[in-house]
């Protein structure tokens, strides 16, 4: 079957009965134009947070299996409400949860990875001219436990479904017009981008732009599925993400930021070979990802070793390091939760020198102190005190003139 489009609607797009009716209209228009449509929905805005709070009121560290059963339930409500709304408009529609749809994952509750999407079930539904409205975010494992794909995971559900159906395009409807040069809710000068490569979007998502869950971009890139981000509140083409290079590549295409990380410092470790491995091995053995790393050599043959991890793992990381302290003969361990990471991203940086000096110069002019730096071919990230986050984003946006085409 050709002419298949997958449309995903996020929380704000299905936040109320009125919004659901508006979404049904968008889906209806796509069907009327001759396409087959599979729909994926998130929970109504705020619902997943409410469910998480509820679970935590019963158990501070909720049982992972039951936690996923609770937090995935919001999607079932919005899926059925949207199917009802489509039926009211005269379309033959049915809601499906992950189990009914054959959406198989592994068993890592809270961050499950997709194993298989049963395209037979979906093809069959589409061939009968039924519009499936599928719960995003949820899956089930080999033992039929309900799992979830991590926050923002409905994007990934939609892409996985689009890939399995060999869809023409996966459309991610949200509350902004597309992907912008930075979060338009932080800076009103942010400009909508008409096009991005997978590579650029991967960097933006991994560095904090929550408009797409990173795994959805990885998946789309792997299968060369065109992704389009657009607004369910009225859109003007949105942002298309595919593998085509931009003809006139921007040096910097966007600025991303995150407050998700914590900075961990272990003071006065002996400056001898093998120390970095000794510090980082037990952390990676515990399944904790380390991001930015800095090592400062002090004068007395010791170094201060600093790195960042996700805030959720700050406690566990500092406990691991406490155990190591004696063995290393090192000093204090410090945990700083009051940081943010701001990054400039752009494919054109590959062939352009001077981005770093311009970035550091602009931050210096605002007296913003850079605590750590990390670079790759197409991004530069700096770790700053949290209070400078918004100022840094605006300053860099102005410095690279991202409001101009
Ligand atoms: P949904 O509920 O539709 O999945 P999300 O809240 O997950 O929506 O993602 C949309 C939000 O992403 C926007 O409201 C915006 O605040 C944020 N965002 C962050 N960076 C960007 C960016 N570069 N472009 C567009 N939106 C961004
Ligand atoms: N409802 C889930 C969340 O809030 C999944 C999603 O919105 O994509 O994270
Ligand atoms: Mg989202």
Short mmCIF file of C-alpha atoms and ligand atoms in Angstrom, two decimals:
data_model
loop_
_atom_site.label_atom_id
_atom_site.label_comp_id
_atom_site.label_asym_id
_atom_site.label_seq_id
_atom_site.Cartn_x
_atom_site.Cartn_y
_atom_site.Cartn_z
CA UNK A 1 0.00 0.00 0.00
CA UNK A 2 1.37 3.41 -0.92
CA UNK A 3 0.29 6.91 0.11
CA UNK A 4 0.60 6.29 3.81
CA UNK A 5 1.24 9.19 6.17
CA UNK A 6 1.76 8.96 9.90
CA UNK A 7 0.55 11.93 11.95
CA UNK A 8 1.56 12.30 15.58
CA UNK A 9 -0.12 14.78 17.93
CA UNK A 10 1.59 15.88 21.15
CA UNK A 11 0.08 16.71 24.51
CA UNK A 12 -0.94 20.32 23.87
CA UNK A 13 -2.50 19.30 20.54
CA UNK A 14 -4.93 16.98 22.37
CA UNK A 15 -5.21 18.99 25.59
CA UNK A 16 -9.01 19.41 25.57
CA UNK A 17 -12.11 18.11 23.76
CA UNK A 18 -11.95 21.22 21.59
CA UNK A 19 -8.35 20.57 20.63
CA UNK A 20 -9.17 16.92 19.90
CA UNK A 21 -11.91 18.04 17.52
CA UNK A 22 -9.40 20.35 15.80
CA UNK A 23 -6.99 17.42 15.44
CA UNK A 24 -9.75 15.25 13.96
CA UNK A 25 -10.22 17.96 11.36
CA UNK A 26 -6.51 17.88 10.40
CA UNK A 27 -6.58 14.07 10.12
CA UNK A 28 -9.82 14.23 8.10
CA UNK A 29 -8.30 16.68 5.62
CA UNK A 30 -5.34 14.38 5.02
CA UNK A 31 -7.66 11.43 4.38
CA UNK A 32 -9.88 13.48 2.09
CA UNK A 33 -6.81 14.40 0.05
CA UNK A 34 -6.37 10.71 -0.76
CA UNK A 35 -3.81 9.48 1.76
CA UNK A 36 -4.05 6.62 4.21
CA UNK A 37 -3.35 7.96 7.68
CA UNK A 38 -2.16 6.23 10.84
CA UNK A 39 -2.39 8.51 13.87
CA UNK A 40 -0.25 8.41 17.03
CA UNK A 41 -1.13 10.43 20.12
CA UNK A 42 0.45 11.53 23.37
CA UNK A 43 -1.44 11.93 26.62
CA UNK A 44 -3.36 15.17 27.13
CA UNK A 45 -1.03 17.99 28.25
CA UNK A 46 0.00 17.65 31.89
CA UNK A 47 -1.46 14.17 32.23
CA UNK A 48 1.81 12.21 32.21
CA UNK A 49 3.21 14.52 34.91
CA UNK A 50 0.05 14.04 36.97
CA UNK A 51 0.37 10.27 36.70
CA UNK A 52 4.06 10.37 37.67
CA UNK A 53 3.20 12.44 40.77
CA UNK A 54 0.43 10.02 41.69
CA UNK A 55 2.76 7.04 41.51
CA UNK A 56 5.38 8.85 43.59
CA UNK A 57 2.80 9.59 46.29
CA UNK A 58 2.41 5.84 46.80
CA UNK A 59 6.06 4.86 46.43
CA UNK A 60 8.94 7.36 46.49
CA UNK A 61 10.91 5.10 44.16
CA UNK A 62 8.04 3.48 42.28
CA UNK A 63 8.15 -0.16 41.26
CA UNK A 64 9.30 0.09 37.60
CA UNK A 65 6.74 -2.34 36.17
CA UNK A 66 3.76 -0.74 37.88
CA UNK A 67 5.13 2.75 37.22
CA UNK A 68 5.03 2.14 33.46
CA UNK A 69 1.52 0.72 33.73
CA UNK A 70 0.40 3.92 35.47
CA UNK A 71 2.19 6.53 33.35
CA UNK A 72 1.31 4.96 29.99
CA UNK A 73 -2.41 5.15 30.71
CA UNK A 74 -2.83 8.79 29.61
CA UNK A 75 -2.27 7.85 25.98
CA UNK A 76 -5.14 5.38 26.04
CA UNK A 77 -7.57 8.13 26.98
CA UNK A 78 -6.50 10.56 24.25
CA UNK A 79 -6.41 7.79 21.59
CA UNK A 80 -9.97 6.72 22.30
CA UNK A 81 -11.23 10.31 22.50
CA UNK A 82 -9.70 11.13 19.12
CA UNK A 83 -11.16 7.95 17.57
CA UNK A 84 -14.57 9.02 18.90
CA UNK A 85 -14.14 12.46 17.41
CA UNK A 86 -13.18 11.01 14.01
CA UNK A 87 -16.22 8.72 14.10
CA UNK A 88 -18.40 11.71 14.85
CA UNK A 89 -17.06 13.30 11.67
CA UNK A 90 -18.00 10.20 9.68
CA UNK A 91 -14.60 8.49 9.47
CA UNK A 92 -14.21 4.84 10.32
CA UNK A 93 -11.69 5.01 13.16
CA UNK A 94 -10.51 2.84 16.05
CA UNK A 95 -8.12 3.39 18.92
CA UNK A 96 -5.39 0.84 19.60
CA UNK A 97 -3.03 0.47 22.50
CA UNK A 98 0.48 -0.93 22.15
CA UNK A 99 -0.65 -4.45 22.96
CA UNK A 100 -3.43 -4.43 20.38
CA UNK A 101 -1.00 -3.02 17.81
CA UNK A 102 1.85 -5.47 18.48
CA UNK A 103 4.33 -2.79 19.57
CA UNK A 104 7.10 -4.95 21.05
CA UNK A 105 9.95 -3.54 23.15
CA UNK A 106 12.68 -4.85 25.42
CA UNK A 107 12.06 -4.89 29.18
CA UNK A 108 13.88 -1.71 30.27
CA UNK A 109 10.96 -0.04 32.03
CA UNK A 110 10.91 3.73 31.66
CA UNK A 111 13.31 3.72 28.69
CA UNK A 112 12.35 0.69 26.66
CA UNK A 113 13.77 0.15 23.20
CA UNK A 114 11.56 -0.88 20.31
CA UNK A 115 12.05 -4.44 19.06
CA UNK A 116 9.30 -4.83 16.49
CA UNK A 117 6.14 -3.16 15.27
CA UNK A 118 3.66 -5.58 13.76
CA UNK A 119 3.08 -4.10 10.31
CA UNK A 120 0.63 -6.90 9.44
CA UNK A 121 -1.91 -5.69 12.01
CA UNK A 122 -1.56 -2.08 10.86
CA UNK A 123 -1.68 -2.90 7.14
CA UNK A 124 -4.81 -4.92 7.72
CA UNK A 125 -6.50 -2.05 9.56
CA UNK A 126 -5.54 0.46 6.85
CA UNK A 127 -6.71 -1.84 4.06
CA UNK A 128 -10.12 -1.92 5.70
CA UNK A 129 -10.11 1.89 5.52
CA UNK A 130 -10.07 2.20 9.27
CA UNK A 131 -8.10 5.13 10.69
CA UNK A 132 -6.02 3.69 13.52
CA UNK A 133 -5.36 6.03 16.44
CA UNK A 134 -2.47 4.47 18.31
CA UNK A 135 -1.17 5.20 21.78
CA UNK A 136 2.33 6.69 21.63
CA UNK A 137 4.91 6.18 24.38
CA UNK A 138 3.85 2.63 25.29
CA UNK A 139 4.99 -0.84 24.31
CA UNK A 140 5.00 -4.33 25.79
CA UNK A 141 7.77 -6.84 26.37
CA UNK A 142 8.16 -10.61 25.88
CA UNK A 143 6.31 -11.27 29.13
CA UNK A 144 3.48 -8.95 28.12
CA UNK A 145 4.48 -6.31 30.65
CA UNK A 146 3.60 -2.75 29.66
CA UNK A 147 6.68 -0.61 29.02
CA UNK A 148 7.28 3.06 28.16
CA UNK A 149 9.79 4.65 25.80
CA UNK A 150 10.97 7.56 28.00
CA UNK A 151 9.72 11.16 28.17
CA UNK A 152 8.75 12.49 24.77
CA UNK A 153 8.61 8.90 23.52
CA UNK A 154 5.50 9.30 21.37
CA UNK A 155 7.71 10.88 18.70
CA UNK A 156 9.66 7.64 18.54
CA UNK A 157 6.47 5.53 18.47
CA UNK A 158 5.28 7.54 15.48
CA UNK A 159 8.55 7.16 13.59
CA UNK A 160 8.70 3.43 14.29
CA UNK A 161 5.16 3.01 12.98
CA UNK A 162 5.95 5.13 9.91
CA UNK A 163 9.05 3.04 9.19
CA UNK A 164 7.16 -0.24 9.54
CA UNK A 165 4.46 1.02 7.14
CA UNK A 166 7.01 2.45 4.72
CA UNK A 167 5.16 5.75 5.02
CA UNK A 168 5.86 8.73 2.75
CA UNK A 169 6.36 11.04 5.69
CA UNK A 170 5.99 11.19 9.45
CA UNK A 171 4.39 14.43 10.60
CA UNK A 172 4.97 15.53 14.19
CA UNK A 173 2.28 18.02 15.16
CA UNK A 174 3.12 20.16 18.19
CA UNK A 175 2.49 23.59 19.71
CA UNK A 176 5.11 25.52 17.69
CA UNK A 177 5.39 26.06 13.92
CA UNK A 178 8.39 23.78 13.45
CA UNK A 179 11.99 23.58 14.56
CA UNK A 180 13.38 27.03 15.32
CA UNK A 181 16.88 28.46 15.63
CA UNK A 182 16.29 28.15 19.38
CA UNK A 183 13.30 27.46 21.63
CA UNK A 184 10.78 30.16 20.59
CA UNK A 185 9.42 30.12 24.13
CA UNK A 186 12.79 31.38 25.39
CA UNK A 187 13.62 33.93 22.69
CA UNK A 188 11.03 35.67 20.55
CA UNK A 189 13.63 36.38 17.86
CA UNK A 190 13.94 32.64 17.17
CA UNK A 191 13.34 31.92 13.48
CA UNK A 192 11.60 28.89 12.04
CA UNK A 193 13.85 26.69 9.91
CA UNK A 194 12.32 25.27 6.73
CA UNK A 195 14.81 22.45 6.48
CA UNK A 196 17.35 20.57 8.59
CA UNK A 197 19.49 17.51 7.96
CA UNK A 198 19.11 14.49 10.24
CA UNK A 199 22.62 15.19 11.48
CA UNK A 200 21.76 18.71 12.62
CA UNK A 201 18.48 17.62 14.21
CA UNK A 202 20.25 14.78 16.01
CA UNK A 203 22.64 17.27 17.58
CA UNK A 204 19.86 19.73 18.51
CA UNK A 205 17.77 16.96 20.11
CA UNK A 206 20.68 15.38 21.93
CA UNK A 207 21.70 18.79 23.28
CA UNK A 208 18.28 19.58 24.71
CA UNK A 209 15.80 20.71 22.01
CA UNK A 210 12.88 18.68 23.28
CA UNK A 211 10.74 19.30 20.18
CA UNK A 212 11.77 15.80 19.02
CA UNK A 213 12.89 12.89 21.17
CA UNK A 214 16.40 12.02 20.02
CA UNK A 215 15.58 8.39 19.35
CA UNK A 216 12.88 9.40 16.89
CA UNK A 217 15.51 11.28 14.88
CA UNK A 218 17.98 8.38 15.07
CA UNK A 219 15.32 6.02 13.80
CA UNK A 220 14.20 8.34 10.99
CA UNK A 221 17.80 8.89 9.94
CA UNK A 222 18.56 5.17 9.90
CA UNK A 223 15.63 4.43 7.60
CA UNK A 224 15.78 7.73 5.66
CA UNK A 225 12.20 8.55 6.63
CA UNK A 226 11.30 12.21 6.01
CA UNK A 227 10.17 13.86 9.25
CA UNK A 228 8.13 17.05 9.35
CA UNK A 229 7.53 19.11 12.48
CA UNK A 230 4.54 21.43 12.33
CA UNK A 231 1.88 23.08 14.43
CA UNK A 232 -1.58 21.68 15.03
CA UNK A 233 -2.68 25.25 15.70
CA UNK A 234 -2.31 26.24 12.04
CA UNK A 235 0.91 25.71 10.14
CA UNK A 236 2.91 27.05 7.24
CA UNK A 237 4.78 24.00 6.03
CA UNK A 238 6.67 23.40 9.23
CA UNK A 239 10.24 22.06 9.18
CA UNK A 240 11.28 19.19 6.96
CA UNK A 241 14.07 16.95 8.24
CA UNK A 242 15.76 14.63 5.75
CA UNK A 243 19.21 13.73 4.42
CA UNK A 244 19.43 16.43 1.73
CA UNK A 245 22.24 18.84 2.41
CA UNK A 246 21.26 22.48 2.49
CA UNK A 247 22.47 24.27 -0.62
CA UNK A 248 23.63 27.27 1.30
CA UNK A 249 24.62 25.73 4.54
CA UNK A 250 24.34 27.92 7.60
CA UNK A 251 27.48 27.91 9.73
CA UNK A 252 25.32 27.84 12.84
CA UNK A 253 21.78 26.52 12.42
CA UNK A 254 20.58 26.61 16.00
CA UNK A 255 21.16 26.91 19.73
CA UNK A 256 20.09 24.23 22.17
CA UNK A 257 20.24 24.16 25.95
CA UNK A 258 19.55 21.83 28.82
CA UNK A 259 19.43 21.97 32.61
CA UNK A 260 19.39 18.19 32.91
CA UNK A 261 22.99 17.73 33.91
CA UNK A 262 24.96 17.87 37.14
CA UNK A 263 28.65 18.69 37.42
CA UNK A 264 30.75 16.33 39.52
CA UNK A 265 34.29 17.21 40.60
CA UNK A 266 36.78 14.97 42.32
CA UNK A 267 39.57 17.10 43.75
CA UNK A 268 43.27 16.38 43.95
CA UNK A 269 43.58 13.05 42.18
CA UNK A 270 47.19 11.98 41.56
CA UNK A 271 48.29 13.04 38.08
CA UNK A 272 49.40 9.60 36.87
CA UNK A 273 48.42 7.42 33.90
CA UNK A 274 45.21 5.43 34.27
CA UNK A 275 43.45 7.74 36.69
CA UNK A 276 40.72 8.88 34.29
CA UNK A 277 39.89 5.26 33.47
CA UNK A 278 39.81 4.38 37.18
CA UNK A 279 37.32 7.17 37.84
CA UNK A 280 35.08 6.61 34.84
CA UNK A 281 35.01 2.78 34.62
CA UNK A 282 32.84 2.12 37.69
CA UNK A 283 30.49 4.89 36.54
CA UNK A 284 30.04 3.38 33.10
CA UNK A 285 29.73 -0.09 34.71
CA UNK A 286 26.75 1.32 36.61
CA UNK A 287 25.17 2.27 33.27
CA UNK A 288 25.62 6.01 33.87
CA UNK A 289 26.48 8.12 30.83
CA UNK A 290 29.19 10.71 31.24
CA UNK A 291 28.99 13.80 29.07
CA UNK A 292 31.44 16.72 29.22
CA UNK A 293 34.83 15.94 30.82
CA UNK A 294 37.56 18.34 31.96
CA UNK A 295 40.82 17.64 33.72
CA UNK A 296 42.82 20.51 35.24
CA UNK A 297 46.42 19.90 36.17
CA UNK A 298 47.40 21.49 39.46
CA UNK A 299 50.95 22.36 40.44
CA UNK A 300 51.46 19.66 43.07
CA UNK A 301 51.14 16.69 40.68
CA UNK A 302 47.45 16.34 41.36
CA UNK A 303 44.54 17.17 39.12
CA UNK A 304 40.92 18.17 39.60
CA UNK A 305 38.78 15.86 37.49
CA UNK A 306 35.36 17.23 36.49
CA UNK A 307 32.57 15.73 34.39
CA UNK A 308 28.82 15.93 33.93
CA UNK A 309 26.13 13.25 34.25
CA UNK A 310 22.32 13.42 34.10
CA UNK A 311 20.96 15.01 37.30
CA UNK A 312 19.02 11.83 38.07
CA UNK A 313 22.35 10.02 38.51
CA UNK A 314 24.23 12.68 40.50
CA UNK A 315 23.73 10.93 43.87
CA UNK A 316 24.65 7.51 42.59
CA UNK A 317 27.76 8.90 40.88
CA UNK A 318 28.97 10.69 43.99
CA UNK A 319 28.46 7.51 46.03
CA UNK A 320 30.55 5.52 43.55
CA UNK A 321 33.31 8.15 43.77
CA UNK A 322 33.20 8.20 47.58
CA UNK A 323 34.06 4.50 47.50
CA UNK A 324 36.99 5.18 45.16
CA UNK A 325 38.45 8.04 47.16
CA UNK A 326 40.65 5.97 49.44
CA UNK A 327 42.00 3.87 46.62
CA UNK A 328 42.87 6.96 44.61
CA UNK A 329 44.14 8.98 47.56
CA UNK A 330 42.13 11.91 46.31
CA UNK A 331 40.40 14.92 47.87
CA UNK A 332 36.78 16.08 48.20
CA UNK A 333 33.93 15.20 45.87
CA UNK A 334 31.70 18.11 44.87
CA UNK A 335 28.31 17.93 43.19
CA UNK A 336 26.95 21.04 41.47
CA UNK A 337 23.31 20.86 40.37
CA UNK A 338 23.13 24.54 39.52
CA UNK A 339 24.45 24.34 35.96
CA UNK A 340 23.19 24.37 32.40
CA UNK A 341 24.70 23.47 29.06
CA UNK A 342 24.27 25.76 26.05
CA UNK A 343 25.32 24.57 22.59
CA UNK A 344 25.66 26.04 19.11
CA UNK A 345 25.02 23.55 16.33
CA UNK A 346 25.59 23.70 12.58
CA UNK A 347 26.71 21.51 9.71
CA UNK A 348 28.60 24.45 8.24
CA UNK A 349 30.93 24.48 11.27
CA UNK A 350 32.79 21.59 9.64
CA UNK A 351 34.34 23.95 7.14
CA UNK A 352 34.40 27.17 9.16
CA UNK A 353 36.96 28.28 11.68
CA UNK A 354 36.21 31.00 14.19
CA UNK A 355 32.90 29.80 15.59
CA UNK A 356 34.44 29.02 18.97
CA UNK A 357 36.19 32.37 19.34
CA UNK A 358 33.03 34.23 18.34
CA UNK A 359 31.01 32.19 20.83
CA UNK A 360 33.44 32.67 23.71
CA UNK A 361 33.86 36.37 22.88
CA UNK A 362 30.10 36.99 22.94
CA UNK A 363 29.76 35.24 26.30
CA UNK A 364 32.73 37.17 27.70
CA UNK A 365 31.15 40.49 26.64
CA UNK A 366 28.20 39.61 28.89
CA UNK A 367 30.58 38.55 31.70
CA UNK A 368 29.29 34.98 31.53
CA UNK A 369 31.87 32.59 32.93
CA UNK A 370 32.44 29.35 31.00
CA UNK A 371 32.99 26.40 33.32
CA UNK A 372 33.51 23.61 30.80
CA UNK A 373 33.77 23.27 27.01
CA UNK A 374 33.13 20.37 24.70
CA UNK A 375 33.30 20.30 20.91
CA UNK A 376 32.55 18.04 17.99
CA UNK A 377 32.64 18.58 14.24
CA UNK A 378 29.25 20.27 14.18
CA UNK A 379 28.71 21.65 17.71
CA UNK A 380 30.30 23.54 20.57
CA UNK A 381 28.84 23.20 24.06
CA UNK A 382 29.62 25.23 27.15
CA UNK A 383 28.66 24.50 30.73
CA UNK A 384 27.55 27.60 32.64
CA UNK A 385 25.90 28.58 35.87
CA UNK A 386 22.16 27.97 35.49
CA UNK A 387 21.29 31.64 36.05
CA UNK A 388 23.03 32.59 32.77
CA UNK A 389 21.09 30.16 30.60
CA UNK A 390 18.56 32.46 28.98
CA UNK A 391 21.00 35.36 28.66
CA UNK A 392 23.54 33.07 26.99
CA UNK A 393 20.95 31.73 24.53
CA UNK A 394 19.87 35.24 23.54
CA UNK A 395 23.44 36.53 23.38
CA UNK A 396 24.58 33.71 21.10
CA UNK A 397 21.46 33.96 18.96
CA UNK A 398 22.29 37.65 18.39
CA UNK A 399 26.02 37.04 17.92
CA UNK A 400 25.42 34.55 15.11
CA UNK A 401 22.57 36.66 13.70
CA UNK A 402 20.25 33.69 13.64
CA UNK A 403 17.18 35.88 13.31
CA UNK A 404 18.37 36.69 9.77
CA UNK A 405 18.02 34.31 6.87
P1 LIG B 1 4.61 17.88 22.34
O1 LIG B 1 3.79 17.85 23.57
O2 LIG B 1 3.84 18.29 21.12
O3 LIG B 1 5.40 16.63 22.12
P2 LIG B 1 7.00 19.16 23.38
O4 LIG B 1 6.74 20.05 24.55
O5 LIG B 1 7.56 17.83 23.64
O6 LIG B 1 5.64 19.08 22.54
O7 LIG B 1 7.94 19.91 22.32
C1 LIG B 1 7.60 21.19 21.83
C2 LIG B 1 8.38 22.25 22.58
O8 LIG B 1 9.78 22.12 22.30
C3 LIG B 1 8.09 23.67 22.17
O9 LIG B 1 6.94 24.18 22.82
C4 LIG B 1 9.35 24.41 22.58
O10 LIG B 1 9.22 25.04 23.84
C5 LIG B 1 10.40 23.32 22.72
N1 LIG B 1 11.61 23.55 21.92
C6 LIG B 1 12.88 23.51 22.40
N2 LIG B 1 13.76 23.81 21.45
C7 LIG B 1 13.06 24.06 20.32
C8 LIG B 1 13.43 24.42 18.98
N3 LIG B 1 14.71 24.58 18.61
N4 LIG B 1 12.44 24.59 18.07
C9 LIG B 1 11.14 24.42 18.43
N5 LIG B 1 10.74 24.08 19.67
C10 LIG B 1 11.68 23.89 20.62
N1 LIG B 2 3.16 11.50 27.30
C1 LIG B 2 4.58 11.19 27.29
C2 LIG B 2 5.35 12.29 27.98
O1 LIG B 2 4.77 13.25 28.46
C3 LIG B 2 5.09 10.92 25.93
C4 LIG B 2 5.11 12.09 24.98
O2 LIG B 2 4.50 13.12 25.24
O3 LIG B 2 5.72 11.96 23.92
O4 LIG B 2 6.55 12.21 28.07
MG1 LIG B 3 7.22 15.91 22.90
#
